[in-house]
Amino acid sequence: MVTITIDGTSFEACENATILEVAREHRIEIPTLCYLRDINEIGACRVCLVEVEGIDHLVAACNNKVADGMVIHTDTPRVRRARAANLQLILSRHDRRCPTCFRNGTCQLQALADRMNVHEVPYTTFFETKPIDARFPLVREPEKCVNCLRCVSTCQKVQALGVWDLVDSGSRAHVDAIAEDECAYCGQCIANCPTGALHERDDTDKVFAAINDPEKIVIAQVAPAVRASWAEYLDLNGKRATTGRMVAAIRRLGFDYVFDTDFAADVTIMEEGSELIEHLKEGVEGPMFTSCCPGWVRFVKTRYPKLAKKLSSTKSPQQIFGALAKTYYAQLLGIDPARIYVVSYMPCVAKKMEAAYPGMDSTGTGPDVDAVLTVRELTRQLRSRFVNVDLLDEEEFDTPLGIATGAGHIFGVTGGVMEAALRSAYYLVTGTNPDADAFREIRYEGPERGWREREFDLDGKTLRIAVASGLKNADDLCRAIERGEASYDFVEIMACPGGCVGGGGQPIIEGFNLSADRGCTLRIIDEESPLRFSHENPAVQACYQDFLGAPLSEKAEHLLHSNHADWSMPYRVTADGAPA
């Protein structure tokens, strides 16, 4: 420990701590823009400058460690002038048409300029512009980039992709994609961008056009992780942010039906659980990997093509729902499937691209899922329609595709797919249900490094499983498997840290990682659910009895499974979304 003085007050601090860390620990506010703890501590923005006695120049608080006897001043005229000048220089290279920016109101640069009372920019304004390529779900607007390098560090350190980097030098230095074909579209760069330089492609107008078409029957499906975050931008009391009120809000947008993707998650478990049992019976060498996460699927296809052959052929719940909506549900309604327009609300950016992959049009009526919107896009829709969510009464999902179990709800959190699959796999093997919490040891408990592995008894057979989230962890795990350093029967991987609750399409709350809180919400919903096993979902049972026949049946294989060999990385599309 060392003793330091900040603004006239003495504190004890760990000698390895930075000035910023110690200041924040004692609630002394120092502004930052580029800083991400343990990820991006490079002092690039120079907004966190402080004055240290005995040092002639100002120092960045984020990457300078404290020393015994250090005397620090965070609010001197010199500090204020330097911070303001640096912020003005950043603003001079930034497109300041804030009212039309997706991040208007949530932009950290905008908030910082207002907080620091910087309302004029005395420098010549110039920035690079580039047309938006709507073929891809992840959009970069260079005119809004402030070269904070958050995206670079996140992509390299958290996701092990290295898509972004700083190119050129001097005044020409700027962030750009150097490995665009390897992008997983996980959206973690979006989640950590302080401005609107990175965002998802906006598909809200496309959805409203479908809703306004009298010939279309427009269906919304809502992913499990959405119910844990949908109200974070809406200034809604936590007790009012219920699933029922979310359903009512989405219905007010004009949808004909609002369904729960968790129903399709339960179907996914029936197929994937049955697939796992066949995998074990046949004694196939190597693990079977879950395939619900399109970011992970893109990653493994690029980095570990041999392991990609071990992916489950079961489609993601999003795609299973789309296929059943345009076949099974169209049959129940007695209508032409071509009239049905399926919209997905997802916490994910990669889902936008997944809907365009080959094999995701199994109904013969075009894409099984017509449009995918993120949670942020849902917020923009509700605001644009002036929906006062706080005044809405709770409403139920429509049936039968809105009936779900607790197992389906936990798909949105790391370990949830694995736990749900094991609950039903145990039943399919033994004919009896395990305790619903028998596999709780694999649950996500917060941001982790590495992966979690466990062994469970499955009717006398030892089942070796592993769970990982975040592509850096996935990369380490895959490397260990390829080298023979680790061996498993079943592996779940999600691209985003914490799973879908930490997805790249979730609301961005600066300075807070809410994935653990959101995951806890889903766990509570599971625990309070009257049904906690996918195979006990009466709507799923009816779907198999009346339409699919049985898991892995010929019809189920056609509608609910895909051949991962149908497409490879890099996968490109044309302007109208067709494969390039």
XYZ file of C-alpha atoms in Angstrom:
580
model
C 0.000 0.000 0.000
C 1.040 3.591 -0.658
C -0.237 6.944 0.591
C -1.308 9.531 -1.969
C -3.142 12.848 -1.890
C -5.949 13.699 -4.317
C -7.359 17.220 -4.243
C -6.100 17.782 -0.715
C -7.306 14.510 0.816
C -4.978 11.634 1.702
C -5.816 8.069 0.750
C -4.191 4.678 1.032
C -4.042 2.775 -2.222
C -2.580 -0.371 -3.740
C 0.702 0.460 -5.415
C -0.392 -1.258 -8.640
C -3.549 0.825 -8.972
C -3.904 3.634 -11.480
C -4.788 7.177 -10.538
C -8.202 6.728 -12.153
C -8.965 3.552 -10.213
C -8.106 5.130 -6.884
C -10.081 8.275 -7.709
C -13.166 6.286 -8.669
C -12.845 4.121 -5.562
C -13.183 7.294 -3.506
C -15.910 8.791 -5.718
C -13.676 11.475 -7.206
C -14.850 11.867 -10.774
C -12.353 12.095 -13.615
C -13.868 12.170 -17.124
C -12.924 9.480 -19.643
C -13.872 8.580 -23.196
C -11.602 5.785 -24.434
C -11.195 3.942 -21.117
C -12.421 0.363 -20.632
C -11.096 -1.286 -17.517
C -8.738 -4.217 -18.217
C -9.463 -3.853 -21.946
C -8.544 -0.378 -23.181
C -6.311 1.562 -20.801
C -4.186 3.468 -23.299
C -4.856 7.140 -22.620
C -5.732 7.796 -26.263
C -8.388 10.462 -25.734
C -6.379 12.547 -23.214
C -9.607 13.578 -21.502
C -8.607 12.076 -18.160
C -5.566 14.331 -17.709
C -4.587 15.312 -14.175
C -1.796 17.392 -12.642
C 0.826 15.637 -10.488
C 3.179 17.708 -8.362
C 6.784 17.238 -9.440
C 5.884 16.329 -13.039
C 5.995 19.146 -15.602
C 3.437 17.707 -18.013
C -0.110 16.572 -17.373
C -0.563 12.806 -17.127
C -3.391 10.481 -18.142
C -5.113 9.106 -15.042
C -6.183 5.873 -16.730
C -2.738 4.408 -17.391
C -0.458 5.985 -14.815
C 0.024 4.142 -11.534
C 0.107 5.792 -8.148
C 3.314 6.126 -6.130
C 3.938 6.751 -2.469
C 3.709 10.443 -1.638
C 2.111 11.378 -4.957
C 0.097 14.591 -4.851
C -2.591 14.779 -7.546
C -4.847 17.640 -8.624
C -7.867 16.759 -10.753
C -9.481 20.188 -11.114
C -7.012 22.983 -11.809
C -7.340 25.673 -14.516
C -4.533 23.967 -16.437
C -6.309 20.596 -16.280
C -9.645 22.060 -17.328
C -8.118 23.915 -20.291
C -6.259 20.830 -21.514
C -9.272 18.549 -21.218
C -11.512 21.019 -23.039
C -8.950 21.543 -25.827
C -8.541 17.800 -26.327
C -12.287 17.307 -26.409
C -12.653 20.122 -28.953
C -10.002 18.496 -31.156
C -11.912 15.203 -31.012
C -15.148 17.007 -31.879
C -13.474 18.719 -34.848
C -13.103 15.319 -36.513
C -16.557 14.088 -35.594
C -19.848 14.383 -37.477
C -21.887 16.471 -35.061
C -25.299 15.986 -36.644
C -26.395 14.432 -33.348
C -30.208 14.566 -33.699
C -30.158 12.026 -36.556
C -27.622 9.680 -34.944
C -28.725 6.320 -33.520
C -26.780 7.078 -30.349
C -28.402 10.465 -29.752
C -29.037 10.536 -26.016
C -26.744 7.583 -25.259
C -23.541 8.872 -26.895
C -20.682 9.313 -24.442
C -19.027 12.028 -26.533
C -22.254 13.992 -26.568
C -22.713 13.561 -22.815
C -19.102 14.496 -22.103
C -19.259 17.676 -24.195
C -22.371 18.743 -22.331
C -20.926 17.836 -18.926
C -17.682 19.706 -19.594
C -19.582 22.715 -20.989
C -17.893 22.407 -24.390
C -20.379 23.911 -26.837
C -18.055 25.505 -29.365
C -15.320 23.998 -31.544
C -12.728 26.610 -32.605
C -10.902 24.216 -34.925
C -11.621 23.480 -38.581
C -14.018 20.545 -38.818
C -13.089 17.699 -41.149
C -13.880 14.018 -41.224
C -13.944 11.023 -43.552
C -17.277 9.911 -44.998
C -18.151 6.559 -46.454
C -21.455 5.236 -47.845
C -23.229 2.680 -45.677
C -23.154 -0.865 -47.052
C -26.583 -2.242 -46.163
C -25.588 -5.771 -47.196
C -24.042 -6.340 -43.797
C -25.736 -6.229 -40.377
C -22.864 -4.324 -38.740
C -22.418 -0.762 -39.970
C -19.425 1.527 -39.495
C -19.676 5.285 -40.034
C -16.090 6.601 -40.033
C -17.231 10.218 -39.726
C -18.362 9.435 -36.175
C -15.251 7.520 -35.107
C -13.107 9.236 -32.467
C -10.178 6.762 -32.670
C -10.642 5.739 -29.043
C -9.615 2.175 -30.019
C -12.267 0.588 -27.821
C -13.457 -1.547 -30.718
C -9.888 -2.586 -31.530
C -9.146 -3.706 -27.972
C -12.508 -5.418 -27.497
C -12.209 -7.328 -30.755
C -8.651 -8.440 -29.992
C -8.723 -9.072 -26.249
C -12.293 -10.197 -25.614
C -13.202 -11.831 -28.910
C -9.781 -12.843 -30.330
C -10.835 -11.748 -33.824
C -8.696 -8.731 -34.685
C -11.174 -7.372 -37.211
C -10.414 -3.729 -36.340
C -7.077 -1.922 -36.072
C -5.509 1.518 -36.323
C -4.194 2.066 -39.846
C -1.986 4.814 -41.348
C -0.079 7.215 -39.122
C -0.030 10.803 -37.910
C -3.035 12.885 -38.889
C -4.114 10.137 -41.305
C -4.400 7.505 -38.570
C -7.870 5.994 -38.332
C -9.629 2.802 -37.318
C -10.637 0.454 -40.099
C -11.414 -3.207 -40.719
C -8.293 -5.227 -41.527
C -9.921 -8.672 -41.327
C -13.503 -8.001 -42.369
C -14.085 -11.535 -43.649
C -13.451 -12.941 -40.163
C -16.061 -10.781 -38.445
C -18.492 -12.839 -36.361
C -21.003 -9.953 -36.229
C -21.135 -10.503 -32.467
C -21.581 -6.751 -32.026
C -19.299 -6.446 -29.007
C -17.524 -3.594 -30.787
C -20.896 -1.822 -31.035
C -21.579 -2.405 -27.348
C -18.270 -0.747 -26.431
C -18.239 2.091 -28.977
C -18.822 5.398 -27.118
C -20.361 7.100 -30.176
C -22.503 6.068 -33.137
C -19.534 5.050 -35.279
C -20.573 1.406 -35.008
C -24.173 0.254 -34.988
C -26.490 -2.401 -36.350
C -28.194 -1.994 -39.722
C -31.551 -0.381 -39.076
C -34.453 -2.534 -40.318
C -37.293 -0.794 -38.486
C -38.764 0.868 -41.596
C -38.802 -2.491 -43.348
C -40.854 -3.973 -40.507
C -43.288 -1.053 -40.318
C -43.838 -1.365 -44.088
C -44.824 -5.006 -43.603
C -47.136 -4.127 -40.706
C -48.862 -1.543 -42.895
C -49.371 -4.050 -45.738
C -52.956 -5.375 -45.430
C -52.017 -8.539 -47.337
C -49.438 -9.601 -44.763
C -49.976 -11.343 -41.452
C -47.098 -10.034 -39.379
C -45.822 -12.146 -36.501
C -43.320 -11.102 -33.841
C -41.177 -13.576 -31.959
C -39.293 -12.424 -28.856
C -36.049 -14.046 -27.716
C -35.600 -15.006 -24.043
C -32.872 -12.433 -23.285
C -35.037 -9.568 -24.583
C -37.399 -9.764 -21.609
C -34.454 -9.113 -19.290
C -33.425 -5.848 -20.988
C -36.217 -4.461 -23.149
C -37.128 -1.598 -20.780
C -33.624 -0.372 -19.917
C -33.929 2.635 -22.240
C -37.562 3.377 -21.384
C -37.244 4.918 -17.910
C -39.603 2.266 -16.583
C -39.659 1.201 -12.945
C -38.110 -2.258 -12.602
C -41.300 -3.758 -11.197
C -43.225 -2.455 -14.211
C -40.786 -3.935 -16.752
C -42.572 -7.272 -16.889
C -42.766 -9.767 -19.713
C -46.528 -9.167 -19.967
C -46.044 -5.428 -20.405
C -43.375 -6.114 -23.052
C -45.885 -8.257 -24.963
C -48.495 -5.500 -24.733
C -46.004 -2.898 -25.985
C -44.951 -4.974 -28.987
C -48.572 -5.698 -29.836
C -49.256 -1.930 -29.885
C -46.795 -1.620 -32.763
C -49.368 -3.338 -34.978
C -48.379 -6.997 -35.001
C -51.100 -9.543 -35.660
C -49.544 -12.075 -33.282
C -46.805 -11.922 -30.650
C -45.105 -15.212 -29.826
C -42.316 -16.419 -27.574
C -39.105 -17.694 -29.168
C -38.811 -19.823 -26.018
C -41.394 -22.143 -27.568
C -38.922 -22.756 -30.392
C -36.137 -23.112 -27.813
C -38.080 -26.009 -26.322
C -38.362 -27.542 -29.799
C -34.621 -26.988 -30.240
C -33.996 -29.020 -27.087
C -36.125 -31.878 -28.387
C -34.104 -31.996 -31.585
C -30.661 -31.224 -30.156
C -31.167 -33.496 -27.144
C -32.173 -36.348 -29.431
C -29.218 -35.553 -31.676
C -26.877 -35.727 -28.656
C -28.220 -39.128 -27.651
C -27.620 -40.435 -31.180
C -24.126 -38.922 -31.072
C -23.369 -40.786 -27.849
C -24.906 -44.069 -29.019
C -22.874 -44.053 -32.214
C -19.684 -43.331 -30.278
C -18.735 -40.464 -32.596
C -15.246 -39.197 -31.819
C -15.050 -35.684 -30.435
C -17.709 -33.415 -28.956
C -20.999 -32.229 -30.376
C -21.157 -28.419 -30.324
C -24.332 -26.409 -29.879
C -25.207 -24.286 -32.913
C -27.739 -21.781 -31.552
C -25.321 -18.843 -31.665
C -24.618 -17.590 -35.224
C -21.621 -15.550 -34.053
C -19.997 -18.723 -32.715
C -20.893 -20.625 -35.891
C -19.191 -17.973 -38.035
C -16.154 -18.065 -35.748
C -15.677 -21.833 -35.778
C -16.189 -22.030 -39.540
C -13.393 -19.488 -40.006
C -10.896 -20.554 -37.361
C -11.549 -24.252 -36.786
C -13.157 -25.777 -39.907
C -12.475 -29.331 -38.679
C -14.413 -28.662 -35.494
C -17.184 -27.006 -37.504
C -18.094 -30.487 -38.707
C -19.044 -31.284 -35.108
C -21.718 -28.573 -34.937
C -25.218 -29.749 -34.154
C -27.344 -29.637 -37.279
C -30.295 -28.319 -35.265
C -31.182 -24.780 -36.281
C -31.292 -21.944 -33.784
C -34.614 -21.220 -32.024
C -35.039 -18.123 -34.224
C -34.927 -20.177 -37.401
C -36.954 -23.059 -35.991
C -39.677 -20.602 -35.059
C -39.694 -19.108 -38.557
C -39.953 -22.531 -40.176
C -42.823 -23.622 -37.918
C -44.651 -20.298 -38.220
C -44.773 -20.623 -42.012
C -45.792 -24.291 -41.993
C -47.375 -25.563 -38.786
C -48.985 -22.289 -37.735
C -50.052 -21.394 -41.276
C -51.778 -24.790 -41.360
C -53.534 -24.047 -38.056
C -54.714 -20.694 -39.420
C -55.643 -22.189 -42.777
C -53.837 -19.479 -44.732
C -51.242 -19.228 -47.478
C -47.793 -19.338 -45.791
C -46.588 -16.684 -48.243
C -48.748 -14.138 -46.407
C -46.913 -14.650 -43.126
C -44.128 -12.198 -42.333
C -41.933 -13.191 -39.374
C -40.081 -10.548 -37.340
C -37.542 -11.540 -34.680
C -36.650 -9.386 -31.685
C -33.169 -10.511 -30.711
C -30.349 -9.319 -28.423
C -28.014 -10.092 -31.309
C -26.574 -8.533 -34.468
C -25.400 -11.805 -36.045
C -29.007 -13.030 -36.174
C -29.617 -10.510 -38.963
C -27.149 -12.370 -41.154
C -28.237 -15.817 -39.970
C -31.696 -15.282 -41.451
C -30.099 -14.916 -44.910
C -28.016 -18.116 -44.850
C -28.715 -20.994 -47.246
C -31.086 -23.538 -45.756
C -32.969 -20.886 -43.805
C -35.747 -20.864 -46.383
C -37.078 -24.379 -45.870
C -40.754 -23.491 -46.301
C -40.552 -22.520 -49.973
C -42.010 -19.056 -49.313
C -38.805 -17.052 -49.066
C -36.808 -16.611 -45.861
C -38.229 -18.390 -42.816
C -37.462 -15.196 -40.861
C -38.102 -12.008 -42.823
C -36.568 -9.391 -40.521
C -34.479 -9.308 -37.363
C -34.459 -6.350 -34.986
C -32.251 -5.779 -31.949
C -33.458 -4.642 -28.531
C -32.216 -1.147 -29.383
C -34.371 -1.156 -32.529
C -37.378 -2.222 -30.441
C -36.787 0.803 -28.217
C -36.649 3.104 -31.236
C -39.892 1.632 -32.559
C -41.733 2.149 -29.282
C -40.479 5.718 -28.989
C -41.306 6.576 -32.577
C -44.894 5.412 -32.051
C -45.130 7.292 -28.726
C -46.158 4.152 -26.869
C -46.541 4.982 -23.174
C -45.481 1.594 -21.869
C -46.031 2.506 -18.224
C -49.778 2.817 -18.839
C -50.169 -0.589 -20.490
C -51.766 -3.557 -18.788
C -49.956 -6.857 -18.976
C -50.893 -9.203 -21.816
C -50.063 -12.828 -22.597
C -48.210 -14.205 -25.588
C -50.469 -15.637 -28.260
C -50.877 -19.402 -28.425
C -49.804 -22.043 -29.218
C -46.366 -20.730 -30.272
C -46.233 -18.572 -27.166
C -46.191 -21.382 -24.609
C -42.741 -22.037 -23.140
C -40.992 -23.685 -20.207
C -38.291 -22.527 -17.834
C -35.802 -24.509 -19.896
C -36.579 -22.336 -22.900
C -36.177 -19.140 -20.895
C -32.590 -19.862 -19.836
C -31.394 -20.142 -23.453
C -30.405 -16.487 -23.110
C -27.686 -17.020 -20.499
C -24.420 -18.929 -20.747
C -24.902 -22.533 -19.676
C -28.649 -22.334 -20.228
C -28.742 -24.253 -23.495
C -26.561 -26.946 -21.944
C -28.681 -27.212 -18.811
C -31.947 -27.291 -20.748
C -30.565 -29.977 -23.077
C -29.317 -32.128 -20.205
C -32.670 -31.945 -18.410
C -34.462 -33.418 -21.425
C -31.616 -35.726 -22.511
C -31.750 -37.346 -19.080
C -35.489 -37.911 -19.535
C -35.111 -39.253 -23.057
C -32.525 -41.784 -21.853
C -34.052 -42.827 -18.512
C -37.756 -42.081 -18.943
C -37.765 -40.037 -15.724
C -37.098 -36.395 -14.966
C -33.998 -35.395 -13.034
C -34.229 -32.712 -10.393
C -34.745 -29.503 -12.369
C -31.622 -28.052 -10.771
C -29.481 -31.182 -11.052
C -27.128 -29.486 -13.526
C -26.823 -26.120 -11.762
C -23.014 -26.443 -11.525
C -22.651 -25.251 -15.109
C -24.526 -21.992 -14.546
C -23.015 -18.645 -15.419
C -22.085 -16.601 -12.376
C -20.511 -13.515 -13.959
C -17.738 -12.697 -16.443
C -15.290 -15.578 -16.567
C -11.947 -16.313 -18.148
C -11.495 -19.713 -19.699
C -14.335 -22.195 -19.708
C -16.345 -24.261 -17.274
C -16.193 -28.061 -17.447
C -18.116 -30.685 -15.505
C -18.954 -34.386 -15.552
C -22.452 -35.752 -15.045
C -23.844 -39.261 -14.843
C -26.289 -40.045 -17.645
C -27.788 -43.469 -16.931
C -24.443 -44.973 -15.980
C -22.429 -43.134 -18.622
C -20.104 -40.301 -17.658
C -20.989 -37.277 -19.768
C -18.171 -34.736 -20.079
C -19.389 -31.227 -20.894
C -17.882 -27.765 -21.315
C -19.425 -24.279 -21.462
C -17.772 -21.083 -22.664
C -18.849 -17.564 -23.568
C -16.843 -14.881 -25.346
C -14.864 -15.820 -28.434
C -11.470 -15.457 -26.729
C -12.551 -18.200 -24.322
C -13.976 -20.159 -27.262
C -10.663 -19.821 -29.085
C -8.730 -21.175 -26.087
C -11.185 -24.050 -25.691
C -11.137 -25.006 -29.381
C -7.349 -24.910 -29.428
C -7.208 -27.225 -26.409
C -9.623 -29.664 -28.074
C -7.707 -29.686 -31.357
C -4.424 -30.308 -29.547
C -5.914 -33.190 -27.581
C -5.447 -31.325 -24.288
C -9.176 -31.489 -23.509
C -11.897 -33.972 -24.382
C -15.656 -33.598 -24.078
C -18.916 -35.129 -25.273
C -21.013 -31.976 -25.465
C -19.916 -28.328 -25.662
C -21.953 -25.110 -25.508
C -20.392 -21.879 -26.770
C -21.895 -18.418 -27.032
C -20.048 -15.621 -28.801
C -20.965 -12.845 -26.386
C -19.650 -12.717 -22.805
C -22.392 -14.041 -20.560
C -24.406 -15.269 -23.524
C -27.315 -13.475 -25.173
C -27.862 -11.370 -22.055
C -24.570 -9.679 -23.000
C -25.378 -9.635 -26.706
C -24.245 -6.981 -29.141
C -27.851 -5.938 -29.776
C -28.632 -5.163 -26.143
C -29.075 -1.636 -24.719
C -25.743 0.098 -24.118
C -25.375 1.388 -20.565
C -21.985 3.096 -20.283
C -19.876 1.912 -17.367
C -22.091 -1.044 -16.488
C -21.973 -4.710 -17.486
C -25.522 -5.886 -16.900
C -25.160 -9.405 -18.314
C -25.031 -11.038 -14.862
C -28.132 -9.133 -13.688
C -30.020 -9.989 -16.864
C -28.972 -13.634 -16.559
C -30.229 -13.674 -12.970
C -33.599 -12.421 -14.236
C -33.867 -15.356 -16.644
C -32.858 -17.815 -13.915
C -35.602 -16.467 -11.659
C -38.161 -16.822 -14.472
C -37.030 -20.433 -14.894
C -37.301 -21.171 -11.169
C -40.795 -19.677 -11.026
C -42.049 -21.461 -14.168
C -44.698 -24.168 -13.607
C -42.967 -26.264 -16.295
C -39.153 -26.516 -16.342
C -38.586 -29.307 -18.869
C -38.844 -28.749 -22.616
C -40.378 -32.164 -23.224
C -43.299 -31.246 -20.932
C -44.346 -28.224 -22.990
C -47.920 -29.132 -24.107
C -47.663 -26.929 -27.204
C -44.443 -28.690 -28.238
C -46.045 -32.083 -27.621
C -49.010 -31.088 -29.811
C -46.681 -29.817 -32.548
C -44.930 -33.170 -32.720
C -48.134 -35.176 -32.449
C -50.053 -33.227 -35.082
C -47.319 -32.064 -37.431
C -43.683 -33.106 -36.979
C -44.220 -36.693 -35.875
C -41.144 -37.163 -33.684
C -37.762 -35.587 -33.058
C -35.376 -36.230 -35.958
C -38.268 -37.330 -38.179
C -38.015 -36.703 -41.914
C -40.185 -33.590 -41.646
C -38.244 -32.354 -38.612
C -34.944 -32.888 -40.429
C -36.206 -30.873 -43.393
C -37.609 -27.934 -41.432
C -35.565 -27.812 -38.237
C -32.081 -28.885 -39.295
C -29.478 -27.395 -41.623
C -26.405 -28.586 -43.445
C -23.505 -26.427 -42.314
C -21.662 -27.353 -45.490
C -24.178 -25.317 -47.516
C -22.182 -22.159 -46.866
C -18.663 -21.281 -45.848
C -16.717 -18.275 -44.637
C -16.340 -15.626 -45.855
C -20.056 -15.436 -46.581
C -21.167 -12.398 -48.556
C -24.536 -11.192 -49.762
C -25.734 -8.927 -52.547
C -27.567 -5.629 -52.059
C -30.931 -7.439 -51.874
C -29.667 -9.903 -49.262
C -29.107 -12.861 -51.580
C -25.861 -14.886 -51.422
C -23.088 -13.193 -53.385
